[in-house]
Amino acid sequence: MTIRRIVPNIQVDSEKALTESSAFYGLLGFEEAMDMGWVRTLASPSNPTAQISLFTEERTAPLVPDLSVEVEDVDAVYAEVVASGAEIVRELRDEEWGVRRFFVRDPTGRVVNVLMHRAA
């Protein structure tokens, strides 16, 4: 299994907090890589896999996950996780913005968004 990146997800309570948090992480060298309005991803310009995502909400799932793990083959990981008996919080599905993903709860209760980018 190949892990491509791991991204901590931070839930903020308002657009103002989203803007303030973006500015704060900008002080650490992060730059905006993606902004969908409800989720903004900031990345290191020198290492684009070093990222932080800020969420005001989760538009297509029941909750904001604690972290995201991008893998090479999400279907294979999903099959392995289901076979393990881990709690699936959100079933595997394709999103309109080009990712295929599912949510699973880890043994400590954290929710992990496991995803891959679909080929264009």
MMTF fields as JSON, N, C-alpha, C and O atoms, coordinates in Angstrom:
{
  "mmtfVersion": "1.0.0",
  "mmtfProducer": "UNKNOWN",
  "numBonds": 479,
  "numAtoms": 480,
  "numGroups": 120,
  "numChains": 1,
  "numModels": 1,
  "chainsPerModel": [1],
  "groupsPerChain": [120],
  "chainIdList": ["A"],
  "bondAtomList": [4, 2, 8, 6, 12, 10, 16, 14, 20, 18, 24, 22, 28, 26, 32, 30, 36, 34, 40, 38, 44, 42, 48, 46, 52, 50, 56, 54, 60, 58, 64, 62, 68, 66, 72, 70, 76, 74, 80, 78, 84, 82, 88, 86, 92, 90, 96, 94, 100, 98, 104, 102, 108, 106, 112, 110, 116, 114, 120, 118, 124, 122, 128, 126, 132, 130, 136, 134, 140, 138, 144, 142, 148, 146, 152, 150, 156, 154, 160, 158, 164, 162, 168, 166, 172, 170, 176, 174, 180, 178, 184, 182, 188, 186, 192, 190, 196, 194, 200, 198, 204, 202, 208, 206, 212, 210, 216, 214, 220, 218, 224, 222, 228, 226, 232, 230, 236, 234, 240, 238, 244, 242, 248, 246, 252, 250, 256, 254, 260, 258, 264, 262, 268, 266, 272, 270, 276, 274, 280, 278, 284, 282, 288, 286, 292, 290, 296, 294, 300, 298, 304, 302, 308, 306, 312, 310, 316, 314, 320, 318, 324, 322, 328, 326, 332, 330, 336, 334, 340, 338, 344, 342, 348, 346, 352, 350, 356, 354, 360, 358, 364, 362, 368, 366, 372, 370, 376, 374, 380, 378, 384, 382, 388, 386, 392, 390, 396, 394, 400, 398, 404, 402, 408, 406, 412, 410, 416, 414, 420, 418, 424, 422, 428, 426, 432, 430, 436, 434, 440, 438, 444, 442, 448, 446, 452, 450, 456, 454, 460, 458, 464, 462, 468, 466, 472, 470, 476, 474],
  "bondOrderList": [1, 1, 1, 1, 1, 1, 1, 1, 1, 1, 1, 1, 1, 1, 1, 1, 1, 1, 1, 1, 1, 1, 1, 1, 1, 1, 1, 1, 1, 1, 1, 1, 1, 1, 1, 1, 1, 1, 1, 1, 1, 1, 1, 1, 1, 1, 1, 1, 1, 1, 1, 1, 1, 1, 1, 1, 1, 1, 1, 1, 1, 1, 1, 1, 1, 1, 1, 1, 1, 1, 1, 1, 1, 1, 1, 1, 1, 1, 1, 1, 1, 1, 1, 1, 1, 1, 1, 1, 1, 1, 1, 1, 1, 1, 1, 1, 1, 1, 1, 1, 1, 1, 1, 1, 1, 1, 1, 1, 1, 1, 1, 1, 1, 1, 1, 1, 1, 1, 1],
  "groupList": [{"groupName": "MET", "atomNameList": ["N", "CA", "C", "O"], "elementList": ["N", "C", "C", "O"], "formalChargeList": [0, 0, 0, 0], "bondAtomList": [1, 0, 2, 1, 3, 2], "bondOrderList": [1, 1, 2], "singleLetterCode": "M", "chemCompType": "L-PEPTIDE LINKING"}, {"groupName": "THR", "atomNameList": ["N", "CA", "C", "O"], "elementList": ["N", "C", "C", "O"], "formalChargeList": [0, 0, 0, 0], "bondAtomList": [1, 0, 2, 1, 3, 2], "bondOrderList": [1, 1, 2], "singleLetterCode": "T", "chemCompType": "L-PEPTIDE LINKING"}, {"groupName": "ILE", "atomNameList": ["N", "CA", "C", "O"], "elementList": ["N", "C", "C", "O"], "formalChargeList": [0, 0, 0, 0], "bondAtomList": [1, 0, 2, 1, 3, 2], "bondOrderList": [1, 1, 2], "singleLetterCode": "I", "chemCompType": "L-PEPTIDE LINKING"}, {"groupName": "ARG", "atomNameList": ["N", "CA", "C", "O"], "elementList": ["N", "C", "C", "O"], "formalChargeList": [0, 0, 0, 0], "bondAtomList": [1, 0, 2, 1, 3, 2], "bondOrderList": [1, 1, 2], "singleLetterCode": "R", "chemCompType": "L-PEPTIDE LINKING"}, {"groupName": "VAL", "atomNameList": ["N", "CA", "C", "O"], "elementList": ["N", "C", "C", "O"], "formalChargeList": [0, 0, 0, 0], "bondAtomList": [1, 0, 2, 1, 3, 2], "bondOrderList": [1, 1, 2], "singleLetterCode": "V", "chemCompType": "L-PEPTIDE LINKING"}, {"groupName": "PRO", "atomNameList": ["N", "CA", "C", "O"], "elementList": ["N", "C", "C", "O"], "formalChargeList": [0, 0, 0, 0], "bondAtomList": [1, 0, 2, 1, 3, 2], "bondOrderList": [1, 1, 2], "singleLetterCode": "P", "chemCompType": "L-PEPTIDE LINKING"}, {"groupName": "ASN", "atomNameList": ["N", "CA", "C", "O"], "elementList": ["N", "C", "C", "O"], "formalChargeList": [0, 0, 0, 0], "bondAtomList": [1, 0, 2, 1, 3, 2], "bondOrderList": [1, 1, 2], "singleLetterCode": "N", "chemCompType": "L-PEPTIDE LINKING"}, {"groupName": "GLN", "atomNameList": ["N", "CA", "C", "O"], "elementList": ["N", "C", "C", "O"], "formalChargeList": [0, 0, 0, 0], "bondAtomList": [1, 0, 2, 1, 3, 2], "bondOrderList": [1, 1, 2], "singleLetterCode": "Q", "chemCompType": "L-PEPTIDE LINKING"}, {"groupName": "ASP", "atomNameList": ["N", "CA", "C", "O"], "elementList": ["N", "C", "C", "O"], "formalChargeList": [0, 0, 0, 0], "bondAtomList": [1, 0, 2, 1, 3, 2], "bondOrderList": [1, 1, 2], "singleLetterCode": "D", "chemCompType": "L-PEPTIDE LINKING"}, {"groupName": "SER", "atomNameList": ["N", "CA", "C", "O"], "elementList": ["N", "C", "C", "O"], "formalChargeList": [0, 0, 0, 0], "bondAtomList": [1, 0, 2, 1, 3, 2], "bondOrderList": [1, 1, 2], "singleLetterCode": "S", "chemCompType": "L-PEPTIDE LINKING"}, {"groupName": "GLU", "atomNameList": ["N", "CA", "C", "O"], "elementList": ["N", "C", "C", "O"], "formalChargeList": [0, 0, 0, 0], "bondAtomList": [1, 0, 2, 1, 3, 2], "bondOrderList": [1, 1, 2], "singleLetterCode": "E", "chemCompType": "L-PEPTIDE LINKING"}, {"groupName": "LYS", "atomNameList": ["N", "CA", "C", "O"], "elementList": ["N", "C", "C", "O"], "formalChargeList": [0, 0, 0, 0], "bondAtomList": [1, 0, 2, 1, 3, 2], "bondOrderList": [1, 1, 2], "singleLetterCode": "K", "chemCompType": "L-PEPTIDE LINKING"}, {"groupName": "ALA", "atomNameList": ["N", "CA", "C", "O"], "elementList": ["N", "C", "C", "O"], "formalChargeList": [0, 0, 0, 0], "bondAtomList": [1, 0, 2, 1, 3, 2], "bondOrderList": [1, 1, 2], "singleLetterCode": "A", "chemCompType": "L-PEPTIDE LINKING"}, {"groupName": "LEU", "atomNameList": ["N", "CA", "C", "O"], "elementList": ["N", "C", "C", "O"], "formalChargeList": [0, 0, 0, 0], "bondAtomList": [1, 0, 2, 1, 3, 2], "bondOrderList": [1, 1, 2], "singleLetterCode": "L", "chemCompType": "L-PEPTIDE LINKING"}, {"groupName": "PHE", "atomNameList": ["N", "CA", "C", "O"], "elementList": ["N", "C", "C", "O"], "formalChargeList": [0, 0, 0, 0], "bondAtomList": [1, 0, 2, 1, 3, 2], "bondOrderList": [1, 1, 2], "singleLetterCode": "F", "chemCompType": "L-PEPTIDE LINKING"}, {"groupName": "TYR", "atomNameList": ["N", "CA", "C", "O"], "elementList": ["N", "C", "C", "O"], "formalChargeList": [0, 0, 0, 0], "bondAtomList": [1, 0, 2, 1, 3, 2], "bondOrderList": [1, 1, 2], "singleLetterCode": "Y", "chemCompType": "L-PEPTIDE LINKING"}, {"groupName": "GLY", "atomNameList": ["N", "CA", "C", "O"], "elementList": ["N", "C", "C", "O"], "formalChargeList": [0, 0, 0, 0], "bondAtomList": [1, 0, 2, 1, 3, 2], "bondOrderList": [1, 1, 2], "singleLetterCode": "G", "chemCompType": "PEPTIDE LINKING"}, {"groupName": "TRP", "atomNameList": ["N", "CA", "C", "O"], "elementList": ["N", "C", "C", "O"], "formalChargeList": [0, 0, 0, 0], "bondAtomList": [1, 0, 2, 1, 3, 2], "bondOrderList": [1, 1, 2], "singleLetterCode": "W", "chemCompType": "L-PEPTIDE LINKING"}, {"groupName": "HIS", "atomNameList": ["N", "CA", "C", "O"], "elementList": ["N", "C", "C", "O"], "formalChargeList": [0, 0, 0, 0], "bondAtomList": [1, 0, 2, 1, 3, 2], "bondOrderList": [1, 1, 2], "singleLetterCode": "H", "chemCompType": "L-PEPTIDE LINKING"}],
  "groupTypeList": [0, 1, 2, 3, 3, 2, 4, 5, 6, 2, 7, 4, 8, 9, 10, 11, 12, 13, 1, 10, 9, 9, 12, 14, 15, 16, 13, 13, 16, 14, 10, 10, 12, 0, 8, 0, 16, 17, 4, 3, 1, 13, 12, 9, 5, 9, 6, 5, 1, 12, 7, 2, 9, 13, 14, 1, 10, 10, 3, 1, 12, 5, 13, 4, 5, 8, 13, 9, 4, 10, 4, 10, 8, 4, 8, 12, 4, 15, 12, 10, 4, 4, 12, 9, 16, 12, 10, 2, 4, 3, 10, 13, 3, 8, 10, 10, 17, 16, 4, 3, 3, 14, 14, 4, 3, 8, 5, 1, 16, 3, 4, 4, 6, 4, 13, 0, 18, 3, 12, 12],
  "groupIdList": [1, 2, 3, 4, 5, 6, 7, 8, 9, 10, 11, 12, 13, 14, 15, 16, 17, 18, 19, 20, 21, 22, 23, 24, 25, 26, 27, 28, 29, 30, 31, 32, 33, 34, 35, 36, 37, 38, 39, 40, 41, 42, 43, 44, 45, 46, 47, 48, 49, 50, 51, 52, 53, 54, 55, 56, 57, 58, 59, 60, 61, 62, 63, 64, 65, 66, 67, 68, 69, 70, 71, 72, 73, 74, 75, 76, 77, 78, 79, 80, 81, 82, 83, 84, 85, 86, 87, 88, 89, 90, 91, 92, 93, 94, 95, 96, 97, 98, 99, 100, 101, 102, 103, 104, 105, 106, 107, 108, 109, 110, 111, 112, 113, 114, 115, 116, 117, 118, 119, 120],
  "secStructList": [7, 7, 3, 3, 3, 3, 3, 3, 3, 3, 3, 7, 1, 1, 2, 2, 2, 2, 2, 2, 2, 2, 2, 2, 2, 2, 2, 6, 6, 7, 3, 3, 3, 3, 3, 7, 1, 1, 3, 3, 3, 3, 3, 7, 1, 1, 7, 6, 6, 7, 3, 3, 3, 3, 3, 1, 7, 7, 1, 1, 1, 1, 1, 7, 7, 1, 3, 3, 3, 3, 3, 1, 7, 2, 2, 2, 2, 2, 2, 2, 2, 2, 2, 2, 6, 7, 7, 3, 3, 3, 3, 3, 3, 3, 7, 6, 6, 1, 3, 3, 3, 3, 3, 3, 3, 7, 6, 6, 1, 7, 3, 3, 3, 3, 3, 3, 3, 7, 7, 7],
  "xCoordList": [0.848, 0.0, 0.89, 1.855, 0.555, 1.324, 0.528, -0.592, 1.106, 0.507, 1.145, 2.369, 0.306, 0.813, 0.966, 1.887, 0.065, 0.164, -0.794, -1.75, -0.524, -1.411, -1.646, -0.706, -2.923, -3.298, -4.136, -5.198, -3.681, -4.554, -5.688, -5.481, -6.892, -8.073, -8.483, -8.641, -8.653, -9.016, -10.373, -10.559, -11.33, -12.657, -12.664, -12.256, -13.133, -13.271, -14.75, -15.54, -15.132, -16.558, -17.16, -18.351, -16.346, -16.898, -15.971, -14.825, -16.486, -15.668, -14.538, -13.421, -14.838, -13.817, -12.675, -11.502, -13.023, -12.003, -11.21, -10.013, -11.869, -11.184, -10.124, -8.991, -10.512, -9.589, -8.444, -7.284, -8.771, -7.737, -6.767, -5.558, -7.301, -6.445, -5.548, -4.374, -6.105, -5.299, -4.142, -3.014, -4.424, -3.377, -2.321, -1.125, -2.758, -1.817, -0.881, 0.337, -1.447, -0.604, 0.243, 1.278, -0.188, 0.64, 1.926, 2.969, 1.857, 3.052, 4.082, 5.28, 3.602, 4.493, 4.975, 5.721, 4.549, 5.017, 4.027, 4.331, 2.831, 1.821, 1.181, 1.015, 0.828, 0.123, -1.144, -1.208, -2.146, -3.402, -3.194, -2.649, -3.634, -3.54, -4.911, -5.017, -5.974, -7.328, -8.298, -8.085, -9.356, -10.419, -11.758, -12.057, -12.57, -13.897, -14.978, -16.16, -14.585, -15.542, -15.714, -15.562, -16.024, -16.23, -14.993, -14.903, -14.04, -12.764, -11.656, -11.753, -10.608, -9.443, -8.212, -8.001, -7.409, -6.181, -4.995, -4.899, -4.102, -2.872, -1.713, -1.717, -0.72, 0.405, 1.724, 1.783, 2.766, 4.116, 4.549, 4.441, 5.033, 5.49, 6.716, 6.916, 7.532, 8.734, 8.469, 9.256, 7.369, 6.993, 5.469, 4.801, 4.905, 3.455, 2.641, 1.421, 3.267, 2.513, 2.383, 1.647, 3.086, 2.928, 1.765, 1.9, 0.625, -0.607, -1.398, -1.202, -2.301, -3.304, -4.602, -4.602, -5.71, -7.011, -7.858, -7.902, -8.531, -9.426, -10.851, -11.126, -11.756, -13.142, -14.099, -13.974, -15.054, -16.167, -17.286, -18.109, -17.317, -18.292, -17.81, -16.8, -18.522, -18.262, -19.534, -20.56, -19.491, -20.69, -21.279, -22.476, -20.495, -21.027, -20.926, -21.139, -20.609, -20.464, -21.03, -21.277, -21.238, -21.899, -21.065, -21.621, -19.741, -18.893, -17.561, -17.193, -16.847, -15.505, -14.542, -14.493, -13.774, -12.816, -11.644, -11.347, -10.99, -9.844, -8.593, -7.775, -8.447, -7.317, -7.668, -8.602, -6.904, -7.082, -5.806, -4.702, -5.974, -4.845, -5.107, -6.062, -4.245, -4.366, -3.545, -2.359, -4.192, -3.544, -3.562, -4.266, -2.786, -2.71, -3.944, -4.39, -4.504, -5.646, -6.68, -6.624, -7.612, -8.596, -9.53, -9.993, -9.813, -10.693, -10.055, -10.734, -8.763, -8.058, -8.008, -8.207, -7.742, -7.7, -9.081, -9.203, -10.12, -11.489, -11.8, -12.33, -11.475, -11.736, -11.01, -11.57, -9.77, -8.989, -9.575, -9.647, -9.994, -10.561, -11.898, -12.154, -12.738, -14.025, -13.78, -14.424, -12.85, -12.552, -12.032, -12.198, -11.406, -10.866, -11.958, -11.739, -13.144, -14.235, -14.258, -15.085, -13.38, -13.369, -14.686, -15.342, -15.06, -16.318, -16.195, -15.382, -17.008, -17.08, -18.074, -19.244, -17.603, -18.435, -19.182, -20.301, -18.549, -19.139, -18.636, -17.432, -19.567, -19.229, -18.368, -18.346, -17.685, -16.851, -17.717, -18.749, -17.291, -18.014, -17.139, -16.115, -17.57, -16.903, -17.49, -18.704, -16.619, -17.048, -16.938, -16.129, -17.76, -17.793, -16.5, -16.256, -15.66, -14.413, -13.229, -12.077, -13.508, -12.462, -11.761, -10.695, -12.325, -11.729, -12.709, -13.922, -12.163, -12.94, -12.511, -11.315, -13.483, -13.102, -14.131, -15.272, -13.676, -14.538, -13.997, -12.851, -14.823, -14.399, -14.433, -15.351, -13.427, -13.353, -12.945, -12.197, -13.449, -13.081, -11.909, -11.949, -10.858, -9.7, -9.989, -11.007, -9.13, -9.391, -9.518, -10.093, -9.0, -9.114, -10.357, -10.623, -11.127, -12.335, -12.173, -13.153, -10.955, -10.713, -11.277, -11.234, -11.801, -12.348, -11.322, -10.825, -11.015, -10.015, -10.705, -11.465, -10.43, -10.885, -9.812, -8.691, -10.14, -9.182, -9.598, -10.744, -8.653, -9.036, -7.958, -6.807, -8.378, -7.453, -8.05, -9.269, -7.199, -7.668, -7.952, -7.139, -9.104, -9.464, -8.733, -8.47, -8.413, -7.769, -8.744, -9.942, -8.216, -9.067, -9.476, -10.195],
  "yCoordList": [-1.18, 0.0, 1.237, 1.322, 2.183, 3.416, 4.58, 4.844, 5.28, 6.494, 7.669, 7.782, 8.538, 9.691, 10.93, 11.72, 11.112, 12.261, 12.051, 11.281, 12.744, 12.77, 14.234, 15.026, 14.589, 15.986, 16.101, 15.486, 16.881, 17.159, 18.071, 19.006, 17.789, 18.598, 19.344, 18.754, 20.649, 21.495, 22.109, 22.802, 21.852, 22.445, 23.822, 23.989, 24.809, 26.176, 26.512, 25.905, 27.474, 27.714, 28.84, 29.127, 29.483, 30.593, 30.93, 30.482, 31.72, 32.216, 33.096, 33.076, 33.863, 34.711, 33.856, 34.176, 32.768, 31.875, 31.197, 30.951, 30.898, 30.318, 31.288, 30.898, 32.55, 33.584, 33.799, 33.886, 33.885, 34.089, 32.91, 33.1, 31.7, 30.514, 30.441, 30.085, 30.78, 30.804, 31.787, 31.484, 32.963, 33.971, 33.467, 33.659, 32.827, 32.299, 31.276, 31.375, 30.285, 29.257, 29.827, 29.258, 30.949, 31.665, 32.162, 32.205, 32.543, 32.973, 31.852, 32.106, 30.604, 29.442, 29.002, 28.03, 29.716, 29.412, 28.697, 28.429, 28.377, 27.704, 28.683, 29.867, 28.162, 28.944, 28.192, 26.965, 28.947, 28.331, 27.442, 27.877, 26.201, 25.248, 24.954, 24.62, 25.078, 24.796, 25.535, 25.612, 26.076, 26.714, 26.401, 26.879, 25.587, 25.243, 25.998, 25.672, 26.995, 27.758, 27.182, 27.902, 25.916, 25.247, 24.486, 24.099, 24.27, 23.641, 24.366, 24.607, 24.703, 25.369, 24.55, 24.242, 24.204, 23.462, 24.388, 25.09, 24.368, 25.148, 24.167, 23.102, 24.532, 23.637, 24.395, 25.611, 23.644, 24.194, 24.329, 23.365, 25.495, 25.639, 24.783, 24.4, 24.481, 23.676, 22.173, 21.367, 21.794, 20.386, 20.304, 20.31, 20.227, 20.323, 19.226, 19.356, 18.159, 17.145, 17.481, 16.808, 18.511, 19.005, 19.989, 21.111, 19.568, 20.339, 20.363, 19.538, 21.343, 21.464, 21.843, 22.694, 21.209, 21.609, 22.206, 21.687, 23.304, 24.005, 23.833, 24.109, 23.383, 23.119, 23.976, 24.05, 24.628, 25.242, 24.221, 24.341, 23.216, 22.122, 21.034, 21.202, 19.93, 18.86, 18.732, 18.294, 19.097, 19.196, 17.873, 17.815, 16.81, 15.559, 14.393, 13.243, 14.677, 13.617, 14.092, 15.285, 13.16, 13.523, 14.344, 14.94, 14.393, 15.144, 15.451, 14.842, 16.403, 16.748, 15.7, 15.486, 15.043, 14.045, 14.722, 15.892, 13.967, 14.502, 14.601, 15.502, 13.686, 13.744, 13.031, 12.231, 13.334, 12.701, 11.969, 12.458, 10.782, 9.989, 9.674, 8.975, 10.199, 9.898, 8.654, 8.579, 7.682, 6.414, 6.201, 6.897, 5.241, 4.941, 4.188, 4.415, 3.291, 2.459, 2.414, 1.546, 3.351, 3.46, 2.252, 1.881, 1.635, 0.459, -0.705, -1.399, -0.922, -1.993, -1.71, -2.614, -0.46, -0.098, -0.27, -0.791, 0.164, 0.018, -1.455, -1.783, -2.339, -3.769, -4.301, -5.085, -3.878, -4.326, -3.812, -4.549, -2.541, -1.941, -2.603, -2.912, -2.816, -3.487, -4.891, -5.299, -5.625, -6.981, -7.002, -7.995, -5.91, -5.846, -5.663, -5.915, -5.22, -4.958, -3.544, -3.237, -2.675, -1.278, -0.598, -0.981, 0.404, 1.129, 2.053, 2.978, 1.79, 2.667, 3.776, 3.509, 5.004, 6.158, 6.666, 7.171, 6.524, 6.942, 5.991, 5.769, 5.433, 4.448, 5.04, 6.254, 4.192, 4.569, 5.174, 4.613, 6.317, 6.953, 7.951, 8.405, 8.278, 9.279, 10.646, 10.796, 11.648, 13.021, 13.802, 13.476, 14.832, 15.621, 16.37, 16.771, 16.572, 17.313, 16.392, 16.822, 15.132, 14.271, 13.347, 12.823, 13.131, 12.156, 11.017, 11.176, 9.875, 8.712, 8.51, 8.465, 8.386, 8.367, 7.66, 7.424, 7.332, 6.821, 7.32, 7.761, 7.251, 7.628, 6.377, 5.562, 6.238, 5.134, 5.695, 6.669, 5.065, 5.489, 4.638, 3.411, 5.293, 4.552, 4.086, 4.48, 3.269, 2.738, 3.801, 3.52, 5.025, 6.087, 6.943, 7.853, 6.657, 7.424, 8.5, 9.143, 8.712, 9.711, 9.212, 8.019, 10.14, 9.79, 10.133, 11.257, 9.138, 9.279, 9.251, 8.333, 10.258, 10.356, 9.676, 10.176, 8.558, 7.828, 8.076, 7.829, 8.569, 9.013, 8.74, 8.451, 8.844, 8.898, 9.83, 9.982, 10.447, 11.273, 10.365, 9.507, 10.556, 9.774, 10.324, 11.523, 9.45, 9.884, 10.74, 10.461, 11.779, 12.69, 12.1, 12.741],
  "zCoordList": [0.0, 0.0, 0.0, 0.759, -0.853, -0.945, -0.382, -0.821, 0.592, 1.145, 0.424, 0.356, -0.111, -0.858, 0.01, -0.198, 0.993, 1.899, 3.059, 2.964, 4.149, 5.311, 5.635, 5.704, 5.835, 6.048, 7.316, 7.401, 8.31, 9.452, 9.009, 8.234, 9.51, 9.205, 10.456, 11.524, 10.312, 11.448, 11.177, 10.178, 12.076, 11.921, 12.56, 13.709, 11.803, 12.301, 12.327, 11.603, 13.155, 13.367, 12.535, 12.653, 11.693, 10.909, 9.748, 9.696, 8.829, 7.717, 8.259, 7.741, 9.301, 9.924, 10.476, 10.281, 11.165, 11.712, 10.597, 10.746, 9.488, 8.334, 7.806, 7.526, 7.678, 7.194, 8.184, 7.784, 9.469, 10.486, 10.555, 10.688, 10.465, 10.509, 9.282, 9.383, 8.123, 6.896, 7.033, 6.645, 7.585, 7.784, 8.771, 8.552, 9.85, 10.834, 10.202, 10.349, 9.494, 8.887, 7.752, 7.408, 7.168, 6.201, 6.841, 6.189, 8.129, 8.855, 8.96, 9.086, 8.906, 8.992, 7.617, 7.5, 6.574, 5.232, 4.336, 3.173, 4.861, 4.045, 3.063, 3.359, 1.892, 0.875, 0.465, 0.548, 0.022, -0.39, -1.612, -2.626, -1.502, -2.607, -3.202, -4.382, -2.383, -2.832, -1.924, -0.714, -2.5, -1.709, -2.354, -3.448, -1.662, -2.148, -1.378, -1.489, -0.608, 0.187, 1.576, 2.563, 1.674, 2.965, 3.427, 4.591, 2.524, 2.878, 2.123, 0.92, 2.857, 2.265, 2.65, 3.823, 1.654, 1.905, 1.69, 0.684, 2.658, 2.614, 2.475, 3.091, 1.661, 1.413, 1.505, 1.325, 1.788, 1.761, 0.306, -0.451, -0.105, -1.486, -1.803, -2.955, -0.803, -1.04, -0.927, -1.424, -0.279, -0.129, -0.214, 0.82, -1.419, -1.586, -0.906, -0.808, -0.437, 0.297, 1.779, 2.5, 2.242, 3.615, 3.599, 3.111, 4.133, 4.01, 5.312, 6.205, 5.384, 6.442, 5.735, 4.846, 6.132, 5.593, 6.699, 7.814, 6.38, 7.306, 6.795, 5.627, 7.654, 7.275, 8.085, 9.308, 7.426, 8.153, 8.322, 9.229, 7.445, 7.498, 6.557, 5.873, 6.521, 5.566, 4.736, 5.256, 3.486, 2.654, 2.204, 1.923, 2.124, 1.59, 2.564, 2.179, 3.8, 4.793, 6.125, 6.308, 7.058, 8.319, 9.295, 10.217, 9.117, 10.031, 9.367, 8.362, 9.946, 9.473, 10.028, 11.239, 9.15, 9.641, 10.343, 10.103, 11.208, 11.946, 11.083, 11.269, 10.152, 9.235, 7.948, 7.893, 6.914, 5.615, 5.252, 5.489, 4.669, 4.201, 2.734, 2.394, 1.876, 0.453, 0.143, 0.466, -0.487, -0.817, -2.328, -3.06, -2.774, -4.197, -4.694, -5.818, -3.869, -4.279, -3.15, -2.279, -3.177, -2.098, -2.049, -0.971, -3.189, -3.185, -2.433, -1.676, -2.635, -1.928, -0.431, 0.38, -0.064, 1.361, 1.98, 3.089, 1.273, 1.768, 2.049, 3.111, 1.112, 1.297, 2.528, 3.294, 2.715, 3.869, 5.182, 6.165, 5.194, 6.403, 6.756, 7.919, 5.755, 5.998, 6.559, 7.526, 5.951, 6.416, 7.854, 8.561, 8.282, 9.642, 10.692, 11.877, 10.246, 11.177, 11.722, 12.581, 11.254, 11.712, 11.341, 10.372, 12.115, 11.88, 10.673, 10.662, 9.667, 8.505, 8.852, 9.124, 8.839, 9.187, 7.954, 8.052, 6.811, 5.536, 4.473, 4.338, 3.72, 2.701, 1.577, 1.374, 0.874, -0.266, -1.366, -1.735, -1.885, -2.99, -3.722, -3.214, -4.929, -5.752, -5.46, -5.326, -5.361, -5.139, -6.441, -7.309, -6.565, -7.798, -8.068, -9.206, -7.051, -7.247, -7.563, -7.506, -7.895, -8.434, -7.464, -7.785, -6.287, -5.37, -5.126, -5.267, -4.762, -4.312, -2.869, -2.582, -1.942, -0.536, 0.339, -0.058, 1.555, 2.617, 3.946, 4.027, 4.993, 6.343, 7.219, 7.122, 8.068, 9.019, 10.377, 10.459, 11.447, 12.803, 13.283, 13.19, 13.797, 14.308, 15.744, 16.314, 16.332, 17.678, 18.761, 19.812, 18.547, 19.552, 19.341, 20.127, 18.28, 18.013, 16.96, 16.583, 16.474, 15.424, 14.098, 13.799, 13.316, 12.01, 10.94, 10.87, 10.103, 9.053, 7.694, 7.386, 6.898, 5.511, 4.66, 4.564, 4.051, 3.212, 1.765, 1.39, 0.951, -0.389, -1.41, -1.084, -2.667, -3.794, -4.832, -4.913, -5.618, -6.73, -7.913, -8.26, -8.525, -9.708, -10.92, -11.009, -11.835, -13.084, -13.883, -13.932, -14.502, -15.266, -16.587, -17.353]
}
